[in-house]
Amino acid sequence: MISHISIVFIAILISAFFSGMEMALISSSLFQIELNKKKDSFRSKILSKSISEPKKFITTMLIGNTISLVIYGIYMEKLFFSIFPKEFLHNSLWIIFLETVFSATVILIIGEFIPKIIFSVYSNELLNLFIIPVYIICKIFSPITNSVIWISNVFLKILGEKENDKKKIFDKEDLIYFLSENIENNIKGKGKKFVEYEIEIFHKALDFSEKKARECMVPRKEIISSNITFSSIDSIRNLFTESGLSKIVIYKKNIDNIIGYIHYLELFKKPKNIESVIRPVELVYITTPVREIMDLLIKKKRSIAIILDEYGGTAGMITIEDLLEEFLGDIKDEHDENILLDRRLNDSEFLFSARLEIDFINAKYDLDLPKSEKYETLGGLIVTYTGNIPKYGEKIIINKNFDIEIKKVSKNKIEEVFLKKNIDLK
């Protein structure tokens, strides 16, 4: 009986080991492993070599786990029959049911659930710790592993599926994980806030290539512009003075026909007419990646790009500064409002500017406002749900979780709103 208990106990530990190593491979940072390989240590080289063929690694772990579970099942049955008295064994169905429930519970908790949690949390550390015995096991089981993989590939071909042997390519998620985990330990002599700022810039740089023009443009309604037909040098000078801007967009007939912009420095040259100081702009579409816009502006040595909608009308404008903000965060900008209303009244009530971005509000107040590719701001969310610009005092319910009341609205846009989160709802 003692031997049966020992074998069952060892089988559970072996099963837990194989299950944990399988989870460790799935949860590990391959980027970190490849970096450790550069240290030229024997253990890191073995680890890198082992994970270079993840299919073989996982198959070996599954084979080892299966063998241990078979042994566990055989000896658990013998242990049950040795524990219970003979008169109790006459009801074999009851014994089978009891043994199945007990065996399954033990192996699920001790052999699967607990080790997978532990190995997923400390995946890289435990992979590095156990890689040498695992490598030996992989070599011992390699004939069986290769046979299992070959049989699975045959079935895949029969089913019309192609074998996927593409090697893992490190992506930005691997890089972000590595950076977040290690940068604070590697950078010395800098404050924590500064390190966090560097990490944030790096994250933004990695996300930069995925952003579209509409995500960082100045909306059409907020473009300060002038009609060339009715403009003069004096009127443009006054517009610069009143607005405090350094650039004024110039259009012909209407804002959908922008012909360029004027920089305030040109007025110091005492131009004879407006046409002589108009600088050209680039035209791009609302779905154009911002990376392409930046490349275009740098290549053409331009400062402003006009964003066109699907019909060719002006949707907004974007400047080099707007693009830089995607890396560095908010820069004091001539087009930005001095103050965007952002006030918490209590745990569930807020006053917001409609210009605030949904991502910003959710991150700061953990509100979980619905997000969509159709809008970026709180005002965009409201207009999307209502289908129009609400009137002052109008109340809107979003997903039954948020009550919104319009506090300030102009002819063309929502300015300020009152938002209440219904915290009692589940």
Tab-separated table of C-alpha atoms in Angstrom, residues 232-400:
chain	number	residue	atom	x	y	z
A	232	SER	CA	-6.032	91.324	-47.115
A	233	ILE	CA	-2.669	91.672	-45.447
A	234	ASP	CA	-4.252	93.774	-42.686
A	235	SER	CA	-7.109	91.322	-42.097
A	236	ILE	CA	-4.689	88.386	-41.882
A	237	ARG	CA	-2.492	90.347	-39.459
A	238	ASN	CA	-5.536	91.017	-37.278
A	239	LEU	CA	-6.508	87.347	-37.412
A	240	PHE	CA	-3.028	86.364	-36.210
A	241	THR	CA	-3.315	88.864	-33.363
A	242	GLU	CA	-6.785	87.740	-32.276
A	243	SER	CA	-6.150	84.021	-32.500
A	244	GLY	CA	-2.565	83.926	-31.241
A	245	LEU	CA	-1.724	81.316	-33.882
A	246	SER	CA	1.430	81.028	-35.940
A	247	LYS	CA	-0.297	79.623	-39.040
A	248	ILE	CA	-3.538	80.564	-40.766
A	249	VAL	CA	-5.107	78.246	-43.356
A	250	ILE	CA	-6.239	79.949	-46.569
A	251	TYR	CA	-9.069	78.634	-48.742
A	252	LYS	CA	-10.879	79.697	-51.900
A	253	LYS	CA	-14.711	79.954	-51.866
A	254	ASN	CA	-15.111	77.400	-49.032
A	255	ILE	CA	-13.000	75.416	-46.619
A	256	ASP	CA	-13.270	72.304	-48.800
A	257	ASN	CA	-10.949	74.060	-51.244
A	258	ILE	CA	-7.864	74.853	-49.140
A	259	ILE	CA	-5.005	76.295	-51.199
A	260	GLY	CA	-2.345	76.706	-48.520
A	261	TYR	CA	-1.454	78.521	-45.318
A	262	ILE	CA	0.340	81.649	-44.179
A	263	HIS	CA	3.014	81.687	-41.481
A	264	TYR	CA	3.098	84.808	-39.316
A	265	LEU	CA	6.806	85.372	-40.084
A	266	GLU	CA	5.907	86.096	-43.704
A	267	LEU	CA	4.177	89.306	-42.628
A	268	PHE	CA	7.495	90.744	-41.470
A	269	LYS	CA	8.667	90.646	-45.077
A	270	LYS	CA	6.050	93.260	-45.922
A	271	PRO	CA	4.425	91.324	-48.772
A	272	LYS	CA	2.514	93.187	-51.469
A	273	ASN	CA	-0.323	90.646	-51.576
A	274	ILE	CA	-1.481	87.475	-49.857
A	275	GLU	CA	-0.771	85.165	-52.801
A	276	SER	CA	2.974	85.824	-52.555
A	277	VAL	CA	3.231	84.445	-48.998
A	278	ILE	CA	0.930	81.428	-49.205
A	279	ARG	CA	2.794	78.216	-48.502
A	280	PRO	CA	1.581	74.905	-49.979
A	281	VAL	CA	-0.013	72.098	-47.970
A	282	GLU	CA	-0.140	68.361	-48.563
A	283	LEU	CA	-3.439	66.534	-49.082
A	284	VAL	CA	-3.980	63.138	-47.475
A	285	TYR	CA	-7.007	61.040	-46.612
A	286	ILE	CA	-8.528	60.381	-43.220
A	287	THR	CA	-7.439	56.737	-43.328
A	288	THR	CA	-3.814	57.525	-44.201
A	289	PRO	CA	-1.383	56.146	-41.567
A	290	VAL	CA	0.277	58.951	-39.620
A	291	ARG	CA	3.668	57.378	-40.285
A	292	GLU	CA	3.162	58.002	-44.009
A	293	ILE	CA	2.035	61.571	-43.318
A	294	MET	CA	5.153	62.292	-41.273
A	295	ASP	CA	7.384	60.829	-43.987
A	296	LEU	CA	5.578	62.931	-46.583
A	297	LEU	CA	5.847	66.191	-44.630
A	298	ILE	CA	9.529	65.645	-43.896
A	299	LYS	CA	10.292	64.700	-47.489
A	300	LYS	CA	8.403	67.683	-48.946
A	301	LYS	CA	9.578	70.004	-46.130
A	302	ARG	CA	6.000	70.974	-45.263
A	303	SER	CA	4.428	71.766	-41.900
A	304	ILE	CA	0.746	71.088	-42.536
A	305	ALA	CA	-1.288	68.364	-44.201
A	306	ILE	CA	-4.993	68.755	-44.929
A	307	ILE	CA	-7.057	65.662	-44.147
A	308	LEU	CA	-9.733	64.790	-46.721
A	309	ASP	CA	-12.818	62.701	-46.057
A	310	GLU	CA	-14.166	59.997	-48.372
A	311	TYR	CA	-15.914	62.629	-50.525
A	312	GLY	CA	-12.833	64.816	-50.948
A	313	GLY	CA	-14.010	67.470	-48.496
A	314	THR	CA	-11.887	68.836	-45.658
A	315	ALA	CA	-12.153	66.663	-42.547
A	316	GLY	CA	-9.388	68.374	-40.608
A	317	MET	CA	-5.718	69.228	-40.605
A	318	ILE	CA	-2.593	67.802	-39.066
A	319	THR	CA	0.753	69.408	-38.304
A	320	ILE	CA	4.202	68.116	-37.500
A	321	GLU	CA	3.519	69.112	-33.898
A	322	ASP	CA	0.404	66.914	-33.789
A	323	LEU	CA	2.499	63.999	-34.958
A	324	LEU	CA	5.186	64.671	-32.360
A	325	GLU	CA	2.521	64.634	-29.658
A	326	GLU	CA	1.941	60.966	-30.470
A	327	PHE	CA	5.447	60.359	-29.086
A	328	LEU	CA	5.921	63.026	-26.427
A	329	GLY	CA	2.413	63.585	-25.137
A	330	ASP	CA	0.606	66.897	-25.149
A	331	ILE	CA	2.652	69.869	-26.275
A	332	LYS	CA	1.351	73.371	-25.637
A	333	ASP	CA	-0.254	73.954	-28.977
A	334	GLU	CA	-1.903	76.886	-30.686
A	335	HIS	CA	-4.815	74.721	-31.743
A	336	ASP	CA	-5.322	73.116	-28.331
A	337	GLU	CA	-7.793	74.625	-25.919
A	338	ASN	CA	-6.202	76.104	-22.840
A	339	ILE	CA	-8.471	74.144	-20.511
A	340	LEU	CA	-10.529	71.025	-21.206
A	341	LEU	CA	-13.105	70.542	-18.469
A	342	ASP	CA	-12.223	67.438	-16.476
A	343	ARG	CA	-13.808	67.408	-13.030
A	344	ARG	CA	-14.929	64.633	-10.684
A	345	LEU	CA	-17.930	65.684	-8.589
A	346	ASN	CA	-18.143	62.471	-6.572
A	347	ASP	CA	-17.510	58.744	-7.066
A	348	SER	CA	-20.034	58.443	-9.895
A	349	GLU	CA	-20.626	61.967	-11.270
A	350	PHE	CA	-18.372	64.016	-13.541
A	351	LEU	CA	-18.208	67.168	-15.664
A	352	PHE	CA	-16.314	66.678	-18.905
A	353	SER	CA	-15.378	68.595	-22.004
A	354	ALA	CA	-16.753	66.756	-25.025
A	355	ARG	CA	-13.274	67.068	-26.562
A	356	LEU	CA	-11.757	64.643	-24.036
A	357	GLU	CA	-10.759	61.320	-25.550
A	358	ILE	CA	-12.551	58.146	-24.469
A	359	ASP	CA	-9.238	56.379	-23.799
A	360	PHE	CA	-8.129	59.223	-21.506
A	361	ILE	CA	-11.385	59.188	-19.493
A	362	ASN	CA	-11.398	55.400	-19.150
A	363	ALA	CA	-7.763	55.297	-18.088
A	364	LYS	CA	-8.074	58.106	-15.545
A	365	TYR	CA	-11.436	57.243	-13.975
A	366	ASP	CA	-11.858	53.552	-14.870
A	367	LEU	CA	-15.299	54.230	-16.359
A	368	ASP	CA	-15.271	51.655	-19.170
A	369	LEU	CA	-17.054	53.919	-21.656
A	370	PRO	CA	-17.738	52.051	-24.923
A	371	LYS	CA	-15.007	52.423	-27.563
A	372	SER	CA	-15.294	52.227	-31.332
A	373	GLU	CA	-13.347	53.032	-34.471
A	374	LYS	CA	-16.134	55.483	-35.370
A	375	TYR	CA	-15.117	58.042	-32.737
A	376	GLU	CA	-12.262	59.096	-30.463
A	377	THR	CA	-13.844	61.661	-28.116
A	378	LEU	CA	-16.733	61.819	-25.676
A	379	GLY	CA	-18.569	64.124	-28.071
A	380	GLY	CA	-18.091	61.609	-30.867
A	381	LEU	CA	-19.528	58.864	-28.657
A	382	ILE	CA	-22.652	60.943	-27.930
A	383	VAL	CA	-23.216	61.911	-31.578
A	384	THR	CA	-22.753	58.289	-32.647
A	385	TYR	CA	-25.444	57.148	-30.210
A	386	THR	CA	-27.914	59.970	-30.896
A	387	GLY	CA	-27.322	60.428	-34.621
A	388	ASN	CA	-27.288	64.226	-34.240
A	389	ILE	CA	-26.002	67.064	-32.070
A	390	PRO	CA	-28.196	67.088	-28.922
A	391	LYS	CA	-29.726	70.264	-27.542
A	392	TYR	CA	-28.839	71.945	-24.257
A	393	GLY	CA	-30.251	69.990	-21.308
A	394	GLU	CA	-30.962	66.883	-23.378
A	395	LYS	CA	-30.319	63.621	-21.553
A	396	ILE	CA	-28.843	60.509	-23.128
A	397	ILE	CA	-28.467	56.997	-21.711
A	398	ILE	CA	-25.486	54.977	-22.953
A	399	ASN	CA	-25.758	51.178	-22.572
A	400	LYS	CA	-27.934	51.678	-19.456
